[in-house]
Amino acid sequence: MFFIFSNIACESGDFIATDLLRKVSNLARSDTRFREAYNRLLDYCETLQPGDALPAENELSALANVSRTVVRRCLARLEDCEVILWQGREKRILRKPASADRLELPTTRAPADDLEQRFLDWILKFDVPAETPLSVAELSRMFDVPQHELKEFLAGLSRFGLVARRPRGGWILRGFTRDFAIELSEFRSVLEIDAIRKVADLPVDHPIWPTLEDLRMQHLDLKARIDSDYHEFSKIDETFHQAINSVVRNRFVEEFQKVISLIFHYHYLWNKADEKDRNAAAIEEHLAIVEALEARDADAACRAAVKHLKTSKTTLLSSLRHHDLG
Amino acid sequence: MFFIFSNIACESGDFIATDLLRKVSNLARSDTRFREAYNRLLDYCETLQPGDALPAENELSALANVSRTVVRRCLARLEDCEVILWQGREKRILRKPASADRLELPTTRAPADDLEQRFLDWILKFDVPAETPLSVAELSRMFDVPQHELKEFLAGLSRFGLVARRPRGGWILRGFTRDFAIELSEFRSVLEIDAIRKVADLPVDHPIWPTLEDLRMQHLDLKARIDSDYHEFSKIDETFHQAINSVVRNRFVEEFQKVISLIFHYHYLWNKADEKDRNAAAIEEHLAIVEALEARDADAACRAAVKHLKTSKTTLLSSLRHHDLG
DNA sequence: CAGTATGACTTTTATTATAAAAAACACATA
DNA sequence: TATGTGTTTTTTATAATAAAAGTCATACTG
């Protein structure tokens, strides 16, 4: 189709008709990239004066961060709209672009990165039971995300054993069974004990130490007013574990921590039984870890951490039992 | 279309034409399930005599392990081929099916489960460098797997940080950089030290002990003839680490071990520098671990394991350097 | 005449469209 | 009332396809 422009660009009126009047039709792929590039080129044109020459296509493509193919599509349209004159390598500004020249962009959807958070949120909030069949079509509507994106997402989750392919197509939530909770807890323990050991070995000028001291103060502060403010612990808990794990710079660990922390966070929030006592006990356990670390006693810190993680696991499991009964 | 059969099933000759003569056309989805079900129903028909009645659609669908929709499609064809008479719930065998009645099945492709193995194989065998763009189209041809399957596969691998999405679409191999090797080694160490600790705690009647004793013997045997047979170590090494890790029944650990062991295995195979010395040293290290374990000395076993894993890491890194230089 | 820019073409990717299969629904029959 | 069938709706797997990227040969320019 582009051959139309190659030599007699200024006469290609028939292209305008098919291009501009095209309905919001069956686009196999959105042309957002083209639209954004076009607007960016309009911006650039505004910095120039009528009669000025535009740089080479390659330069423009670098400018708009798209391929030359898109740039040429943009140039074609700029010419159709009589913003520029385009003939071979002669590209001249005809007039300053008006705001009416701009192309509308589709309303941006929630970023795909957010899908994980929202999905786990949903699973945990509604306590979707294990072995629930997951309908890609339904989830797609629910989260307003194209089906193929969801399938890729689920394929990723299957690597964590959270979901699995069903024998006859589709997916199921392998979900939050007792085994899953145990294995998750144990995996978490392995990673976190290692983190603790690494913290204990860090030099005195490492930023973790002021952070830990600050956390110790926060724990003491909350401990003093635990009777009324015990629900604040959930937040401190997350910060604490995040701080400990932050010293492990490892892509594999990081990937898992995201999932782990979310799951534990939620389950703690819901297990309301004995919440005050549990939190008070957890504060003591955290303090024991911090104090052992500050004393650079790695072994004591590990023992304290093992104890705390064991409590965590028990709490997680009891929260499951609670759910099963209710 | 099915309304044709509802009442005047025996006269629906025009359906036969469109159905049977249909070319290998644009199937949006393969009808393998239908074909398999059809053949299975033929098998079933063979067990009956002309004049016998077929059971309810539901029963047949349970028999062929497909939905009723497929069963009805099969019944329609059986009728078209005059194997049965079908009118409402009246379904009678007309004749024994012949081998010519069977539907051909598409030649089965390599199982998708195999894709991971083949992909990692390719990466490692050809030493595909980090930051290489991965073309789904190309890989799809290369591994003879539909594109969408590859995309799901890559999405899964991205969870391990092995590949990543490119900003402007497509994928890249984040691949085997120095950082990746370090992080992988460290992650492996964390998991394996934990496994060692678990082994040391196992009761005397656990099957791991005879396995370890057998491994010890194999190591001693190889040690005696190391000068000539040092290349045999690679296999023993894999068996050894697999045995140790097998005691950890954890879905997260298992998922990672698959990838880890493959990567280490290959890299050891290629690093030919000082192979004999390295393997001789590794045998000693393995023996130290096994002996400490058999003595139930957990701490000594861990120390030995830490030492061995450190050597492993060094070897892996030096094998990278080697590659960089060559 | 070397190096860059362009025009035409090829390949790849993202996304939609759609046949096959499953599931749901609504009668009919026994 | 319970089960079986005919029909419709929904979902899934896969192919088709426009947009975008990439490639190559040629043309122009300094």
XYZ file of N, CA, C and O in Angstrom, chain A residues 57-167:
444
model
N 14.756 9.602 8.705
C 13.798 8.680 9.315
C 14.403 7.951 10.510
O 13.741 7.770 11.538
N 15.655 7.576 10.354
C 16.316 6.872 11.449
C 16.363 7.724 12.714
O 16.124 7.235 13.810
N 16.662 8.984 12.522
C 16.752 9.883 13.665
C 15.377 10.033 14.322
O 15.256 10.009 15.542
N 14.371 10.176 13.479
C 13.010 10.321 14.008
C 12.593 9.067 14.773
O 11.924 9.142 15.805
N 12.999 7.904 14.258
C 12.604 6.666 14.930
C 13.296 6.560 16.293
O 12.718 6.059 17.259
N 14.521 7.057 16.368
C 15.207 7.086 17.665
C 14.472 8.043 18.596
O 14.275 7.771 19.781
N 14.064 9.170 18.022
C 13.361 10.197 18.800
C 12.077 9.665 19.407
O 11.764 9.888 20.577
N 11.302 8.944 18.596
C 9.995 8.475 19.057
C 10.086 7.087 19.671
O 9.103 6.566 20.191
N 11.259 6.492 19.583
C 11.486 5.177 20.159
C 10.592 4.094 19.529
O 9.984 3.298 20.223
N 10.518 4.159 18.217
C 9.767 3.142 17.474
C 10.571 2.769 16.245
O 11.609 3.378 15.960
N 10.072 1.786 15.500
C 10.800 1.365 14.304
C 10.565 2.351 13.171
O 9.645 3.170 13.214
N 11.388 2.235 12.168
C 11.232 3.121 11.006
C 9.873 2.906 10.357
O 9.278 3.849 9.827
N 9.388 1.687 10.404
C 8.090 1.389 9.812
C 7.015 2.316 10.379
O 6.203 2.870 9.635
N 7.029 2.480 11.669
C 6.038 3.328 12.312
C 6.281 4.787 11.949
O 5.331 5.531 11.647
N 7.542 5.180 11.940
C 7.865 6.565 11.580
C 7.308 6.885 10.199
O 6.686 7.931 9.992
N 7.484 5.954 9.284
C 7.021 6.213 7.914
C 5.496 6.302 7.877
O 4.921 7.087 7.119
N 4.852 5.511 8.700
C 3.397 5.599 8.779
C 3.008 6.980 9.304
O 2.063 7.605 8.813
N 3.732 7.447 10.290
C 3.473 8.766 10.856
C 3.717 9.850 9.810
O 2.890 10.753 9.625
N 4.834 9.749 9.111
C 5.149 10.752 8.092
C 4.055 10.799 7.041
O 3.630 11.872 6.615
N 3.582 9.602 6.662
C 2.531 9.539 5.651
C 1.303 10.313 6.119
O 0.691 11.067 5.371
N 0.984 10.120 7.379
C -0.204 10.795 7.890
C 0.039 12.303 8.046
O -0.838 13.119 7.770
N 1.241 12.642 8.514
C 1.573 14.068 8.644
C 1.427 14.763 7.300
O 0.965 15.911 7.224
N 1.805 14.045 6.268
C 1.677 14.643 4.958
C 0.208 14.734 4.528
O -0.230 15.766 4.022
N -0.515 13.672 4.780
C -1.939 13.680 4.443
C -2.639 14.841 5.126
O -3.553 15.446 4.575
N -2.233 15.130 6.348
C -2.859 16.219 7.092
C -2.231 17.560 6.735
O -2.527 18.581 7.367
N -1.302 17.511 5.799
C -0.648 18.725 5.316
C 0.079 19.484 6.411
O 0.079 20.704 6.466
N 0.671 18.703 7.327
C 1.540 19.320 8.326
C 2.954 19.399 7.760
O 3.687 20.336 8.022
N 3.302 18.400 6.952
C 4.606 18.433 6.297
C 4.457 18.126 4.813
O 3.408 17.647 4.366
N 5.513 18.420 4.096
C 5.639 17.990 2.716
C 6.693 16.904 2.704
O 7.747 17.047 3.310
N 6.401 15.795 2.011
C 7.333 14.662 2.087
C 7.565 14.101 0.710
O 6.635 13.632 0.055
N 8.795 14.180 0.286
C 9.121 13.651 -1.024
C 10.541 13.106 -0.959
O 11.504 13.859 -0.942
N 10.628 11.771 -0.891
C 11.970 11.182 -0.772
C 12.596 11.624 0.537
O 11.992 11.534 1.603
N 13.803 12.182 0.474
C 14.423 12.623 1.730
C 14.152 14.085 2.024
O 14.712 14.660 2.944
N 13.301 14.687 1.202
C 12.877 16.074 1.451
C 11.650 16.051 2.366
O 10.590 15.580 1.984
N 11.849 16.519 3.616
C 10.704 16.554 4.548
C 10.655 17.948 5.160
O 11.537 18.302 5.962
N 9.660 18.749 4.792
C 9.613 20.136 5.273
C 8.325 20.420 6.028
O 7.254 19.945 5.668
N 8.466 21.213 7.066
C 7.294 21.638 7.832
C 6.459 22.589 6.979
O 6.995 23.537 6.395
N 5.146 22.322 6.892
C 4.262 23.234 6.169
C 3.586 24.209 7.104
O 3.412 25.379 6.804
N 3.180 23.687 8.267
C 2.481 24.544 9.242
C 2.695 23.985 10.628
O 3.047 22.822 10.788
N 2.489 24.831 11.632
C 2.540 24.347 13.019
C 1.344 23.422 13.260
O 0.232 23.754 12.849
N 1.554 22.293 13.903
C 0.416 21.401 14.168
C -0.544 22.013 15.175
O -0.123 22.712 16.105
N -1.814 21.770 14.980
C -2.835 22.256 15.919
C -3.209 21.110 16.863
O -2.868 19.953 16.626
N -3.916 21.442 17.927
C -4.278 20.398 18.896
C -5.262 19.408 18.274
O -5.371 18.271 18.713
N -5.964 19.856 17.232
C -6.903 18.957 16.546
C -6.177 17.867 15.772
O -6.764 16.843 15.425
N -4.898 18.085 15.487
C -4.135 17.100 14.737
C -3.796 15.873 15.572
O -3.507 14.815 15.029
N -3.822 16.044 16.880
C -3.372 14.948 17.746
C -4.302 13.731 17.647
O -5.494 13.863 17.435
N -3.724 12.590 17.811
C -4.510 11.352 17.779
C -4.876 10.963 19.205
O -4.069 11.096 20.127
N -6.083 10.464 19.315
C -6.535 10.067 20.640
C -5.891 8.742 21.038
O -5.718 7.854 20.193
N -5.560 8.619 22.302
C -4.982 7.363 22.793
C -6.036 6.582 23.554
O -6.897 7.168 24.203
N -5.984 5.252 23.439
C -6.943 4.439 24.200
C -6.679 4.649 25.694
O -5.540 4.813 26.116
N -7.742 4.686 26.446
C -7.591 4.872 27.902
C -6.733 3.736 28.450
O -7.020 2.568 28.227
N -5.705 4.124 29.131
C -4.748 3.124 29.618
C -5.376 2.223 30.666
O -6.052 2.681 31.574
N -5.090 0.941 30.485
C -5.580 -0.029 31.453
C -4.584 -0.210 32.583
O -3.454 0.244 32.512
N -5.025 -0.914 33.620
C -4.136 -1.206 34.744
C -2.918 -1.967 34.221
O -3.058 -2.821 33.358
N -1.765 -1.659 34.752
C -0.555 -2.345 34.258
C -0.609 -3.835 34.557
O -1.137 -4.266 35.566
N -0.048 -4.595 33.625
C -0.101 -6.048 33.742
C 0.658 -6.537 34.972
O 0.367 -7.599 35.512
N 1.636 -5.748 35.374
C 2.439 -6.111 36.532
C 1.541 -6.250 37.759
O 1.794 -7.029 38.670
N 0.499 -5.492 37.731
C -0.428 -5.438 38.851
C -1.265 -6.719 38.942
O -1.842 -7.014 39.989
N -1.338 -7.465 37.867
C -2.211 -8.635 37.810
C -1.912 -9.624 38.931
O -2.824 -10.152 39.562
N -0.651 -9.860 39.174
C -0.283 -10.812 40.208
C -0.876 -10.417 41.552
O -1.528 -11.222 42.220
N -0.649 -9.161 41.906
C -1.180 -8.652 43.165
C -2.693 -8.847 43.224
O -3.235 -9.384 44.185
N -3.364 -8.437 42.146
C -4.820 -8.510 42.152
C -5.327 -9.944 42.198
O -6.317 -10.244 42.872
N -4.639 -10.817 41.485
C -5.053 -12.212 41.460
C -4.916 -12.856 42.844
O -5.857 -13.456 43.370
N -3.743 -12.688 43.446
C -3.530 -13.277 44.775
C -4.486 -12.665 45.790
O -5.044 -13.350 46.649
N -4.662 -11.367 45.658
C -5.652 -10.672 46.474
C -6.997 -11.384 46.427
O -7.616 -11.652 47.450
N -7.431 -11.661 45.218
C -8.743 -12.275 45.006
C -8.790 -13.657 45.647
O -9.702 -13.971 46.410
N -7.775 -14.476 45.328
C -7.688 -15.828 45.883
C -7.818 -15.784 47.400
O -8.573 -16.547 48.001
N -7.043 -14.895 47.999
C -6.936 -14.901 49.453
C -8.130 -14.225 50.103
O -8.666 -14.694 51.100
N -8.558 -13.149 49.494
C -9.668 -12.401 50.077
C -10.941 -13.236 50.085
O -11.672 -13.255 51.056
N -11.194 -13.910 48.973
C -12.423 -14.691 48.900
C -12.185 -16.138 49.292
O -13.076 -16.963 49.168
N -10.972 -16.395 49.724
C -10.659 -17.719 50.212
C -11.089 -18.791 49.209
O -11.767 -19.753 49.562
N -10.709 -18.572 47.946
C -11.048 -19.535 46.892
C -10.451 -20.890 47.258
O -9.258 -20.983 47.504
N -11.280 -21.908 47.328
C -10.777 -23.200 47.813
C -9.864 -23.906 46.812
O -9.920 -23.637 45.613
N -9.057 -24.821 47.325
C -8.170 -25.597 46.468
C -8.997 -26.413 45.484
O -10.142 -26.745 45.756
N -8.394 -26.711 44.355
C -9.029 -27.509 43.294
C -10.149 -26.769 42.572
O -10.889 -27.379 41.806
N -10.292 -25.474 42.820
C -11.278 -24.700 42.068
C -10.832 -24.580 40.616
O -9.701 -24.205 40.365
N -11.731 -24.905 39.669
C -11.359 -24.693 38.273
C -11.294 -23.195 37.990
O -12.153 -22.428 38.448
N -10.265 -22.786 37.303
C -10.122 -21.372 36.959
C -10.479 -21.187 35.489
O -9.885 -21.822 34.621
N -11.472 -20.359 35.238
C -11.850 -20.090 33.856
C -11.109 -18.857 33.349
O -11.296 -17.751 33.852
N -10.300 -19.083 32.343
C -9.547 -17.977 31.774
C -10.497 -16.897 31.279
O -10.259 -15.708 31.474
N -11.586 -17.322 30.667
C -12.560 -16.364 30.139
C -13.122 -15.493 31.262
O -13.220 -14.274 31.141
N -13.455 -16.142 32.348
C -14.053 -15.408 33.468
C -13.022 -14.469 34.102
O -13.312 -13.292 34.358
N -11.846 -14.998 34.374
C -10.808 -14.174 34.983
C -10.474 -12.993 34.083
O -10.228 -11.882 34.554
N -10.488 -13.277 32.775
C -10.182 -12.232 31.820
C -11.152 -11.056 31.955
O -10.757 -9.898 31.945
N -12.431 -11.381 32.104
C -13.427 -10.321 32.294
C -13.234 -9.653 33.651
O -13.256 -8.438 33.802
N -13.030 -10.490 34.633
C -12.924 -10.029 36.013
C -11.792 -9.029 36.192
O -11.963 -8.002 36.848
N -10.655 -9.320 35.620
C -9.498 -8.458 35.833
C -9.248 -7.517 34.658
O -8.281 -6.767 34.657
N -10.149 -7.597 33.657
C -10.030 -6.731 32.499
C -8.646 -6.839 31.857
O -7.919 -5.856 31.707
N -8.303 -8.056 31.535
C -6.991 -8.369 30.951
C -7.229 -9.367 29.818
O -8.067 -10.240 29.964
N -6.557 -9.197 28.678
C -6.779 -10.137 27.578
C -6.473 -11.579 27.974
O -5.601 -11.835 28.805
N -7.192 -12.503 27.362
C -7.063 -13.914 27.727
C -5.630 -14.428 27.625
O -5.165 -15.137 28.511
N -4.972 -14.074 26.550
C -3.636 -14.653 26.362
C -2.669 -14.179 27.445
O -1.788 -14.911 27.860
N -2.906 -12.968 27.935
C -2.069 -12.468 29.021
C -2.311 -13.306 30.285
O -1.383 -13.662 31.001
N -3.558 -13.607 30.525
C -3.885 -14.423 31.689
C -3.273 -15.806 31.599
O -2.803 -16.361 32.594
N -3.287 -16.360 30.390
C -2.730 -17.695 30.246
C -1.237 -17.687 30.556
O -0.738 -18.579 31.242
N -0.553 -16.661 30.082
C 0.874 -16.570 30.385
C 1.090 -16.398 31.888
O 1.992 -16.990 32.473
N 0.242 -15.587 32.470
C 0.356 -15.374 33.905
C 0.171 -16.680 34.676
O 0.950 -17.022 35.571
N -0.848 -17.433 34.299
C -1.106 -18.700 34.984
C 0.043 -19.687 34.755
O 0.437 -20.417 35.672
N 0.577 -19.669 33.540
C 1.715 -20.546 33.266
C 2.864 -20.214 34.208
O 3.563 -21.099 34.699
N 3.035 -18.912 34.471
C 4.075 -18.493 35.407
C 3.789 -18.985 36.812
O 4.650 -19.554 37.482
N 2.553 -18.811 37.248
C 2.178 -19.236 38.603
C 2.332 -20.744 38.781
O 2.605 -21.230 39.877
N 2.136 -21.462 37.689
C 2.222 -22.918 37.802
C 3.638 -23.334 38.216
O 3.838 -24.412 38.762
N 4.602 -22.465 37.951
C 5.967 -22.749 38.364
C 6.119 -22.697 39.878
O 7.065 -23.231 40.439
N 5.228 -21.986 40.502
C 5.235 -21.942 41.960
C 4.312 -23.004 42.541
O 4.088 -23.038 43.746
N 3.708 -23.789 41.664
C 2.793 -24.817 42.151
C 1.478 -24.259 42.667
O 0.726 -24.964 43.330
N 1.211 -23.007 42.374
C -0.026 -22.413 42.872
C -1.227 -22.820 42.037
O -2.342 -22.946 42.527
N -1.003 -22.989 40.741
C -2.055 -23.454 39.847
C -1.478 -24.578 39.003
O -0.270 -24.772 38.966
N -2.350 -25.308 38.328
C -1.880 -26.381 37.459
C -2.814 -26.501 36.277
O -3.980 -26.095 36.341
N -2.295 -27.063 35.192
C -3.114 -27.338 34.038
C -4.051 -28.494 34.364
O -3.657 -29.458 35.029
N -5.271 -28.408 33.860
C -6.166 -29.543 34.020
C -5.939 -30.496 32.863
O -5.618 -30.062 31.755
N -6.140 -31.781 33.128
C -5.901 -32.788 32.079
C -6.629 -32.464 30.768
O -6.067 -32.594 29.703
